mmCIF file of C-alpha atoms in Angstrom:
data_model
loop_
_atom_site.group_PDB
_atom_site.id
_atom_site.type_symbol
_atom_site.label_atom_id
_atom_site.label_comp_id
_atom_site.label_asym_id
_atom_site.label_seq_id
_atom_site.Cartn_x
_atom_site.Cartn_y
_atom_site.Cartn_z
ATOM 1 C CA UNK A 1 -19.905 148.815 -34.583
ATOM 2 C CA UNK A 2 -22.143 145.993 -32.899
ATOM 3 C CA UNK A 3 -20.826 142.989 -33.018
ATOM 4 C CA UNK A 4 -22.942 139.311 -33.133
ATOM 5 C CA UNK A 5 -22.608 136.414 -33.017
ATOM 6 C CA UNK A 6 -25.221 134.361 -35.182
ATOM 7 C CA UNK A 7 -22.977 131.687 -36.600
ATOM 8 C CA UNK A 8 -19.727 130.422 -35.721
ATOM 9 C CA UNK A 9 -17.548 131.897 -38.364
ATOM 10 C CA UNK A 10 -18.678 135.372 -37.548
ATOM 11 C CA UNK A 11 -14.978 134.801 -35.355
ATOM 12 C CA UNK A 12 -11.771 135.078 -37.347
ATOM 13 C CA UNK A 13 -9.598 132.599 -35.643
ATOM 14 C CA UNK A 14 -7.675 134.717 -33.313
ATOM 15 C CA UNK A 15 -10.730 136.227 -32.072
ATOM 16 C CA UNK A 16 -12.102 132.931 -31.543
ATOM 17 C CA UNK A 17 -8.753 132.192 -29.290
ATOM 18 C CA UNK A 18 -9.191 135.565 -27.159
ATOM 19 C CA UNK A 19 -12.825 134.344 -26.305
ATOM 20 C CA UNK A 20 -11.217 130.512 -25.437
ATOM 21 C CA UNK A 21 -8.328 132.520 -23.566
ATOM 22 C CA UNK A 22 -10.762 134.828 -21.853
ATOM 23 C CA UNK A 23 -13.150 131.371 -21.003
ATOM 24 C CA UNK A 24 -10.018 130.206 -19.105
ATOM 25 C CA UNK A 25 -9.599 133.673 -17.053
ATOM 26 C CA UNK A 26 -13.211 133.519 -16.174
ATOM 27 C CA UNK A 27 -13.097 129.471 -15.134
ATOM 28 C CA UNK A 28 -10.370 130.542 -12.953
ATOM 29 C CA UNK A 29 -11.637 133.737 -11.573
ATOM 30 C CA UNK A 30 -15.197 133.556 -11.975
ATOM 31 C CA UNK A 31 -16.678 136.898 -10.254
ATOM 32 C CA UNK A 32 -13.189 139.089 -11.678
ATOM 33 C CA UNK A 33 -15.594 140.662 -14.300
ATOM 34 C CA UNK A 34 -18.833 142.742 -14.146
ATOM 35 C CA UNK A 35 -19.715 144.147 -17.361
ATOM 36 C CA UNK A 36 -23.100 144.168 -16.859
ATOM 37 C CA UNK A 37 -23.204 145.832 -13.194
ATOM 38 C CA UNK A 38 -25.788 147.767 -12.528
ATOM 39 C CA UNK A 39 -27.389 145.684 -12.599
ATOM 40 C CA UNK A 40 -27.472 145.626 -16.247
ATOM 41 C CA UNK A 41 -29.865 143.214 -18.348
ATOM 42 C CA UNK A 42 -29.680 141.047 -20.965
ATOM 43 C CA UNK A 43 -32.817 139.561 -22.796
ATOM 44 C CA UNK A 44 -32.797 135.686 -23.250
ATOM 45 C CA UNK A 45 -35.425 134.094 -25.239
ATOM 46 C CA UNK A 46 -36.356 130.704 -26.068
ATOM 47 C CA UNK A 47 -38.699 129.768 -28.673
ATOM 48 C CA UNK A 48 -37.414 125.715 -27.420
ATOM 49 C CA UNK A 49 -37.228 124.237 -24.278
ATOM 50 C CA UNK A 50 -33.970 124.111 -22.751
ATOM 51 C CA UNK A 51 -32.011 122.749 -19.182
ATOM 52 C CA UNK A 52 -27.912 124.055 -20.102
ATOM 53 C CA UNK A 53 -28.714 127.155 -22.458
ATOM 54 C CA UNK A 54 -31.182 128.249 -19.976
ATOM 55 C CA UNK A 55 -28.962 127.493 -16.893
ATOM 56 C CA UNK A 56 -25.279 128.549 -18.439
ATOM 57 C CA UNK A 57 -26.687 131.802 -19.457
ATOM 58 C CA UNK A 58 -28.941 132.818 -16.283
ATOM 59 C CA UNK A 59 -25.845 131.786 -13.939
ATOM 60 C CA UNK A 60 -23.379 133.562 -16.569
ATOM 61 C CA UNK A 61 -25.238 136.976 -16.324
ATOM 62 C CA UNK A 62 -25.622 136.842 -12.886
ATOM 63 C CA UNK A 63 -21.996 136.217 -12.557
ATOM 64 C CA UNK A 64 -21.123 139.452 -15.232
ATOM 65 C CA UNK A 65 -22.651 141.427 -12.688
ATOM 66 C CA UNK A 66 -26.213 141.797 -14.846
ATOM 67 C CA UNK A 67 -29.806 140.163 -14.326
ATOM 68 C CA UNK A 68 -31.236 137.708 -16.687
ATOM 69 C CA UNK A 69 -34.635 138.250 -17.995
ATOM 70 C CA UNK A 70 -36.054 134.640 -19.152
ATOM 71 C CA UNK A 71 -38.528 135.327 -21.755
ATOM 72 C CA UNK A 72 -40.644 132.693 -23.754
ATOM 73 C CA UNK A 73 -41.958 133.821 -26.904
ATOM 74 C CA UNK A 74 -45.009 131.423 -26.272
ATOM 75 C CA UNK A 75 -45.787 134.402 -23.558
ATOM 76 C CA UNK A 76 -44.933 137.575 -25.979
ATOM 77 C CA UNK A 77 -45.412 139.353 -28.869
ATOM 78 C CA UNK A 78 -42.150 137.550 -30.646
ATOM 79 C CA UNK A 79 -44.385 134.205 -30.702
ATOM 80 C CA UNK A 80 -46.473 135.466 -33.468
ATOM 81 C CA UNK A 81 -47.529 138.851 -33.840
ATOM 82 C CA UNK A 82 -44.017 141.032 -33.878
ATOM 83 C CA UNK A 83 -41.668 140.545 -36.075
ATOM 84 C CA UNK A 84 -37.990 139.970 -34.774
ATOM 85 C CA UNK A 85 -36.865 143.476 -35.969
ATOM 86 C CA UNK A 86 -39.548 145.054 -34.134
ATOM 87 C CA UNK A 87 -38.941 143.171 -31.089
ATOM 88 C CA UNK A 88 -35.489 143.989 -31.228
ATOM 89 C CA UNK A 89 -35.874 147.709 -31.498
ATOM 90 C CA UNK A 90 -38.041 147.575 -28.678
ATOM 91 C CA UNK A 91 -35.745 145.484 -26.421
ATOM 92 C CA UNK A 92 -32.274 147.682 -27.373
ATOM 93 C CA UNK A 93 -34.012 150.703 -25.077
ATOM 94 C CA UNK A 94 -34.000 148.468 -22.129
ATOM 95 C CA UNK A 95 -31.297 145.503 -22.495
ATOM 96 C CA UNK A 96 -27.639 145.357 -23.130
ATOM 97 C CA UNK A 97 -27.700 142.674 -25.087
ATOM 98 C CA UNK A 98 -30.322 140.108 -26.708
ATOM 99 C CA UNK A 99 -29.729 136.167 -26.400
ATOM 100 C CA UNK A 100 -32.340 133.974 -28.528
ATOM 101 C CA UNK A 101 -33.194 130.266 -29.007
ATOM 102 C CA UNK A 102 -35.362 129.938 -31.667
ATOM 103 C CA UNK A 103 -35.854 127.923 -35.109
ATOM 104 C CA UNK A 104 -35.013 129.953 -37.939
ATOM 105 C CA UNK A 105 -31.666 131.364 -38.637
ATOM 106 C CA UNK A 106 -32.852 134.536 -40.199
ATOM 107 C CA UNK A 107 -35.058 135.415 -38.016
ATOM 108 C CA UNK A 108 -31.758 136.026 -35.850
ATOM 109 C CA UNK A 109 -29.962 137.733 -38.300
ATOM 110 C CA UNK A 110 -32.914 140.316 -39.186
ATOM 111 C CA UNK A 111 -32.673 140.639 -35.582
ATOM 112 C CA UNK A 112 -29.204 141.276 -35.490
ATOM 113 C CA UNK A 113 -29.629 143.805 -38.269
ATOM 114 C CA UNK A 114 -32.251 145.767 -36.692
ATOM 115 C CA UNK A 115 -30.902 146.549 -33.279
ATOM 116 C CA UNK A 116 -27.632 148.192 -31.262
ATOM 117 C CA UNK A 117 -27.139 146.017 -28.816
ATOM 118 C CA UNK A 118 -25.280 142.286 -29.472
ATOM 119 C CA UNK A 119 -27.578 139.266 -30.461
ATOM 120 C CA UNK A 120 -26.548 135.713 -29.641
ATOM 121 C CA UNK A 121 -27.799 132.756 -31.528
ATOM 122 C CA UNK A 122 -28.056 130.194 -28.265
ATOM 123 C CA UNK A 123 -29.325 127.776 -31.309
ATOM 124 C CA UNK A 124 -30.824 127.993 -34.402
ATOM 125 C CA UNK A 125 -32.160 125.137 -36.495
ATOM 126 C CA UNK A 126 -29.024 125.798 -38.644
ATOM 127 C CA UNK A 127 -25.856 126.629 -36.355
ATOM 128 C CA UNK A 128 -25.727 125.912 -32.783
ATOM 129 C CA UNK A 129 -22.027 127.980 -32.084
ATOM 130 C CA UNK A 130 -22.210 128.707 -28.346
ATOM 131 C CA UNK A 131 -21.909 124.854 -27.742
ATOM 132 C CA UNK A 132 -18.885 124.973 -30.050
ATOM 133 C CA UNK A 133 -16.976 127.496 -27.973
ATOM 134 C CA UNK A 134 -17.787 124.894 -25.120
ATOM 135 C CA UNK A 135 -16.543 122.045 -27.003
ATOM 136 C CA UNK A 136 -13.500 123.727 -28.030
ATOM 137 C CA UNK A 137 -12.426 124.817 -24.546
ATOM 138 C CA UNK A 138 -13.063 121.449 -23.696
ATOM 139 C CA UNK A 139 -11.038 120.036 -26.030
ATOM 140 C CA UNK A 140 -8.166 122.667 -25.394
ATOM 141 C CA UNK A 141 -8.270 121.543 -21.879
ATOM 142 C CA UNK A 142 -7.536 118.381 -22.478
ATOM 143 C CA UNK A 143 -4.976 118.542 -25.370
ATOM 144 C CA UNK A 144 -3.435 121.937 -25.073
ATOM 145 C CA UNK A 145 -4.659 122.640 -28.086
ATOM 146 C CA UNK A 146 -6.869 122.788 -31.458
ATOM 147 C CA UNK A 147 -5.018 123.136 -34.681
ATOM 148 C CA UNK A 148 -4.129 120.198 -35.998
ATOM 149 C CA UNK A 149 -6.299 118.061 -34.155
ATOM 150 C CA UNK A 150 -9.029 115.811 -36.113
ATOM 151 C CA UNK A 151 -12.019 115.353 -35.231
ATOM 152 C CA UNK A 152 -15.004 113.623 -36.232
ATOM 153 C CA UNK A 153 -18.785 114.026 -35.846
ATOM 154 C CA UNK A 154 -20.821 111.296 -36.478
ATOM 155 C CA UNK A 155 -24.964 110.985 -37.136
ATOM 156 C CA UNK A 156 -27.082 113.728 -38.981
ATOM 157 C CA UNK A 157 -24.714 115.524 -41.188
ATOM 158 C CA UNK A 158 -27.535 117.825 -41.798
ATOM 159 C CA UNK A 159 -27.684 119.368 -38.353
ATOM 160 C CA UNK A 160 -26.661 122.260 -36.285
ATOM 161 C CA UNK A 161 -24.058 120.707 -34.335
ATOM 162 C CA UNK A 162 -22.472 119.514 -37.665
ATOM 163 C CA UNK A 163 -22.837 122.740 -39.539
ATOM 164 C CA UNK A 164 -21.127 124.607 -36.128
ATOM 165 C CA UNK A 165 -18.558 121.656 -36.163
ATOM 166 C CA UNK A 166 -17.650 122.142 -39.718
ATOM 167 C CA UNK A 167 -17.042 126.389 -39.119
ATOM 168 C CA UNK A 168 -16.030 126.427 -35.646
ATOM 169 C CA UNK A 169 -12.952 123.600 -36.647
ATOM 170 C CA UNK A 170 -12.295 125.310 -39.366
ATOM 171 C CA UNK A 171 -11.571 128.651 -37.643
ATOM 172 C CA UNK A 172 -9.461 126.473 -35.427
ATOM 173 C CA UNK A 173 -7.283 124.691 -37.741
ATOM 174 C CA UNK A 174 -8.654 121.331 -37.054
ATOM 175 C CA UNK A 175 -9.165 118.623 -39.214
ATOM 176 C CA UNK A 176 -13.135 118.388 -39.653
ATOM 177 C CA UNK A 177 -14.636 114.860 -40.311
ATOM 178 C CA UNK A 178 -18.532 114.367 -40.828
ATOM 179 C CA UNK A 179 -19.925 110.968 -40.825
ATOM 180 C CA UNK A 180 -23.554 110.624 -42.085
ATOM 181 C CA UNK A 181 -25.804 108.552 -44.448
ATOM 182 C CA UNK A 182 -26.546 109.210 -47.558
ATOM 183 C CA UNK A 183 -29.579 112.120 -47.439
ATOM 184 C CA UNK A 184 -28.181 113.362 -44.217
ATOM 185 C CA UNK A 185 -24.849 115.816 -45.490
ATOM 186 C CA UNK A 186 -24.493 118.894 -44.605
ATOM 187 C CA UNK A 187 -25.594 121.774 -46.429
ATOM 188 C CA UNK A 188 -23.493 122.534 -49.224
ATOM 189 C CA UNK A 189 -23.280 125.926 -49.037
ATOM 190 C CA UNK A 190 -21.723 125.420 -45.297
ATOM 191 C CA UNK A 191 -19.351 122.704 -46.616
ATOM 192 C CA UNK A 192 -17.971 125.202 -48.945
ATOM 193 C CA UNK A 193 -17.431 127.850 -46.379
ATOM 194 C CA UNK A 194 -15.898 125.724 -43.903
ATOM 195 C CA UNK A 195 -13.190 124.191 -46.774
ATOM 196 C CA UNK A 196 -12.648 128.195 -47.703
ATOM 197 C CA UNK A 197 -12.118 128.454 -43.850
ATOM 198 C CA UNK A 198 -9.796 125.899 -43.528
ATOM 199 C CA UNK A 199 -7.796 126.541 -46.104
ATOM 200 C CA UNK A 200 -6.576 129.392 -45.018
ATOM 201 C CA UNK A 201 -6.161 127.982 -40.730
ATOM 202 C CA UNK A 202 -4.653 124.944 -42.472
ATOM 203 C CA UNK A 203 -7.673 122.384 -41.092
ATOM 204 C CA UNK A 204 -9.398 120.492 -43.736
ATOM 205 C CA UNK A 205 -13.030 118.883 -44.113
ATOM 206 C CA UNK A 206 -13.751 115.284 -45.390
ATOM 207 C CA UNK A 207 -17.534 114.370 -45.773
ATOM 208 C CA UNK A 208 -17.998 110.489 -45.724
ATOM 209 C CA UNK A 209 -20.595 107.686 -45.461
ATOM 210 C CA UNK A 210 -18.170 105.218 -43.981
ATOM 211 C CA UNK A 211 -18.375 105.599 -39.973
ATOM 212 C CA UNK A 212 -15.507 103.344 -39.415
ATOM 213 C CA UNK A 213 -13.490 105.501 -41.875
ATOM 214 C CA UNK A 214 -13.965 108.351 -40.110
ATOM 215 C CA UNK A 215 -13.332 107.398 -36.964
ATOM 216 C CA UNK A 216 -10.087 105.605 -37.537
ATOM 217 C CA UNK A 217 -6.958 107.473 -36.465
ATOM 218 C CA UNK A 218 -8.948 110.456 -34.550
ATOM 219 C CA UNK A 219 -8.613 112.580 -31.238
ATOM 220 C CA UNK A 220 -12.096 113.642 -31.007
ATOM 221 C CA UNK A 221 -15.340 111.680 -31.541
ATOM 222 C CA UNK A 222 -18.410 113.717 -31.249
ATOM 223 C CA UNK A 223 -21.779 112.586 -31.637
ATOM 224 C CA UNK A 224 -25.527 114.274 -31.081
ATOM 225 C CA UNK A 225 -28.948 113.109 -30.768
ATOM 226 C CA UNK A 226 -30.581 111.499 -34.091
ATOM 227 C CA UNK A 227 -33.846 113.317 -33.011
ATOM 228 C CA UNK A 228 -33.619 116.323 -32.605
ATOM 229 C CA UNK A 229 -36.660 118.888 -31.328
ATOM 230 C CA UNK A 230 -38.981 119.162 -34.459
ATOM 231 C CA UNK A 231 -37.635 115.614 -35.972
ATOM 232 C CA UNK A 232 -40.210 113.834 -33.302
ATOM 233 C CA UNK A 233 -42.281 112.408 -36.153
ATOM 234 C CA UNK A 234 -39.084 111.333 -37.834
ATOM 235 C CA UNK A 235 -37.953 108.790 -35.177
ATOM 236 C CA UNK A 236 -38.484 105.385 -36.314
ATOM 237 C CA UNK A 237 -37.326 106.039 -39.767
ATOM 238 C CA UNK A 238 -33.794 107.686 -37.919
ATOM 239 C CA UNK A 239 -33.495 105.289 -35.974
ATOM 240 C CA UNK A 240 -33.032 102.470 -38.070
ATOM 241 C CA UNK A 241 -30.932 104.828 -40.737
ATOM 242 C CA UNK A 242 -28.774 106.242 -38.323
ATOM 243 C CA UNK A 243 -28.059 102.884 -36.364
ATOM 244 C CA UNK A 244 -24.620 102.403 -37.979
ATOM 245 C CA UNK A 245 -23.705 105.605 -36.638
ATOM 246 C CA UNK A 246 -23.616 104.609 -32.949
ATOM 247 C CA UNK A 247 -20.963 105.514 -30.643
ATOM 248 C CA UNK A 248 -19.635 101.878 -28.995
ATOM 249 C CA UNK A 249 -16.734 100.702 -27.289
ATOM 250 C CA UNK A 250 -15.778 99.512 -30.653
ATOM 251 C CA UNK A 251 -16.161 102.277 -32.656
ATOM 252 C CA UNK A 252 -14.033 104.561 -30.148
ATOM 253 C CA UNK A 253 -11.311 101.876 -30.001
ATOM 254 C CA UNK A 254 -10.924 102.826 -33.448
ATOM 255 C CA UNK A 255 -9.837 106.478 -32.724
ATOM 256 C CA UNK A 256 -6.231 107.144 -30.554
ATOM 257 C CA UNK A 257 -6.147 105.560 -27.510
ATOM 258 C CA UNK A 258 -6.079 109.173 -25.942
ATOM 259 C CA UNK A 259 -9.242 110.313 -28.104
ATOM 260 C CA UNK A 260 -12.055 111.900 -26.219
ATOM 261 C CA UNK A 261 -16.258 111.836 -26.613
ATOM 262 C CA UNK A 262 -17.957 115.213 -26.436
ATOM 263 C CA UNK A 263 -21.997 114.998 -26.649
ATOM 264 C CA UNK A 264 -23.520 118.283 -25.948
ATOM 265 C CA UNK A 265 -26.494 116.232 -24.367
ATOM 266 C CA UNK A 266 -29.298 115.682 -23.956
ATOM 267 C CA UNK A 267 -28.370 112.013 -24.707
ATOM 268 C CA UNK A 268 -30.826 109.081 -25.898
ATOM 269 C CA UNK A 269 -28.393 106.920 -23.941
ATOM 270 C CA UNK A 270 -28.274 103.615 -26.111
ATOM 271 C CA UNK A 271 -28.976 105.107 -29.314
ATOM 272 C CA UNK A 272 -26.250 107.706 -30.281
ATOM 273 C CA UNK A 273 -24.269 106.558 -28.088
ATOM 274 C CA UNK A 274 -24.050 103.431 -25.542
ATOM 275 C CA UNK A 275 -23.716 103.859 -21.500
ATOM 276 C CA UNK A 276 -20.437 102.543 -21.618
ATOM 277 C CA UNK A 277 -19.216 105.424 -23.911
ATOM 278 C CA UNK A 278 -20.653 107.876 -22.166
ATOM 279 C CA UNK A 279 -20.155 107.165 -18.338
ATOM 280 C CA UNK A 280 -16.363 105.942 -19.898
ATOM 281 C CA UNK A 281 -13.224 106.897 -18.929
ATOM 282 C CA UNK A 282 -12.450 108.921 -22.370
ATOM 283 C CA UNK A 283 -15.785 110.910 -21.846
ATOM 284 C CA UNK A 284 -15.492 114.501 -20.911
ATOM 285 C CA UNK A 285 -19.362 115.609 -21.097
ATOM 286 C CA UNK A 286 -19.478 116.698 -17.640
ATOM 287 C CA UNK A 287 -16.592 118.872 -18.276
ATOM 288 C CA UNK A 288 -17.921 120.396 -21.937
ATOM 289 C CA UNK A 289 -21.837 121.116 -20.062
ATOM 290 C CA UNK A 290 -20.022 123.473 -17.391
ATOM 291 C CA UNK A 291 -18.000 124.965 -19.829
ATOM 292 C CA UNK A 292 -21.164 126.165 -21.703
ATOM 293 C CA UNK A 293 -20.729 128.679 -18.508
ATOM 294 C CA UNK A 294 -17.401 129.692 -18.666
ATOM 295 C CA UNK A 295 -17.137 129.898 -23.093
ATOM 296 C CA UNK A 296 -20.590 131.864 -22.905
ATOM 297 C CA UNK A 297 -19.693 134.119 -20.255
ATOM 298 C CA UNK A 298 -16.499 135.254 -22.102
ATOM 299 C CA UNK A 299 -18.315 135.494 -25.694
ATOM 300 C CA UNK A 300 -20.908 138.241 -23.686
ATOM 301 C CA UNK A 301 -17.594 140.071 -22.443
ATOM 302 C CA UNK A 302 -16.105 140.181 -25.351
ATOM 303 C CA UNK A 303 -19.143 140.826 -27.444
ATOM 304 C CA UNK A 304 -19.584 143.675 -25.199
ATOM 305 C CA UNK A 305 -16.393 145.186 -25.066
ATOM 306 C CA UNK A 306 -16.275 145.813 -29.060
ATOM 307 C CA UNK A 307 -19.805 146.606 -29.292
ATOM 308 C CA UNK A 308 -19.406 149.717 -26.750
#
């Protein structure tokens, strides 16, 4: 059976640990494994613009052993006149496996459905999960650990990195805070899986309003742009509603004295999140952007090894 990975909860929890465990190998050892020698390729679209998807996974096939072909669907037949599943069928007789950055979630998962080879969501409007295997190895790193931890994302409650914050912690056993306004929660239908999730890792999820609330007390403090790509038009109207929300010196001296800041960046450096945070001492960005590498080349091991 293929296996995908469109959304972060398409890992049961210990798989998600032998893809952490496996990141770790490959940080250590980062040429030990060639699954894609060959050279073998793998397919990696983007319907977005893009610096550390585009970089992670070029450098992380090229590491596997493979060849990365870039495509943009502004320059092929997936921009408009193919439909995904057609695409895909096409591109399963050439590549080993199909990485996309695109808008719509389901046009990934009637990609997924239509093809042999593994699909990767690199980011969908909805779930963005190959950060979250970043910011979890990340956070392991530092801590030793996930279950148990809390952590808390603050800003648009209604956004990818949210929705993958609310699954992906879940899987893990964490404690899952989201801070947003009013308008800005997270879909429901997400919230309901994650809590179904966590009850059985023993993590929890706790939607508030109140960012002070749910930053108190924490070990993580994650925040992401208020404008994202497609939200241009939205910006003064964020701005001002999301301004609350910002990540300070004294918000974070409101979490453990120990608690880290994970952005997956870009960053609109005095907005989110002040310089001081960022460039701080409890701010392990630099670390979580690399490990896009090391979490995304073990996901396209792994993926491959059950999907053979």
């Amino acid at each position: 059976m293929t296996r995908h990975f469109l959304r972060d909860d398409d890992l049961t929890q210990s798989e998600q640990l032998e893809i952490l465990d496996l990141a770790v190998e490959l940080k250590t050892d980062r040429w030990g494994r060639k699954p894609l020698a060959g050279p073998q390729t793998v397919a990696v679209i983007f319907d977005k613009s893009s610096t550390r998807t585009r970089v992670s996974f070029a450098v992380g096939i090229a590491d596997l052993g493979g060849s990365p072909l870039i495509i943009s669907t502004a320059n092929s037949q997936l921009g408009g006149k193919e439909t995904p599943s057609d695409t895909a069928r096409v591109l399963e007789r050439m590549v080993s496996a199909i990485v996309w950055r695109t808008y719509a979630q389901s046009g990934l998962e009637e990609m997924a459905a239509s093809t042999t080879v593994p699909v990767i969501n690199a980011l969908s409007d909805d779930f963005h999960p190959c950060q979250l295997l970043a910011d979890l190895l990340t956070i392991r790193e530092h801590r030793g650990t996930l279950a148990g931890l809390t952590v808390t994302f603050l800003g648009d409650g209604a956004c990818n990195m949210a929705h993958s914050y609310l699954l992906a912690g879940a899987v893990a056993g964490m404690h899952v805070r989201i801070a947003s306004p009013a308008g800005y929660t997270p879909d429901p239908t997400v919230v309901s899986d994650a809590r179904a999730l966590a009850a059985a890792s023993g993590g929890s999820v706790e939607l508030l309003t109140d960012p002070i609330a749910a930053v108190t007390g924490v070990d993580v403090v994650v925040t992401d742009t208020w404008v994202s790509m497609g939200k241009e038009a939205e910006k003064t109207e964020r701005l001002a509603t999301f301004g609350a929300y910002r990540v300070d010196s004294a918000l974070m001296a409101l979490a453990k004295p120990d608690a880290l800041f994970l952005h997956c960046l870009p960053a609109d450096r005095g907005f989110e999140v002040t310089a001081e945070v960022i460039d701080g001492d409890q701010s392990v960005i630099w670390d979580e952007a690399e490990n896009r590498l090391h979490a995304q080349k073990a996901l396209m091991v792994w993926l491959l090894e059950r999907s053979t």
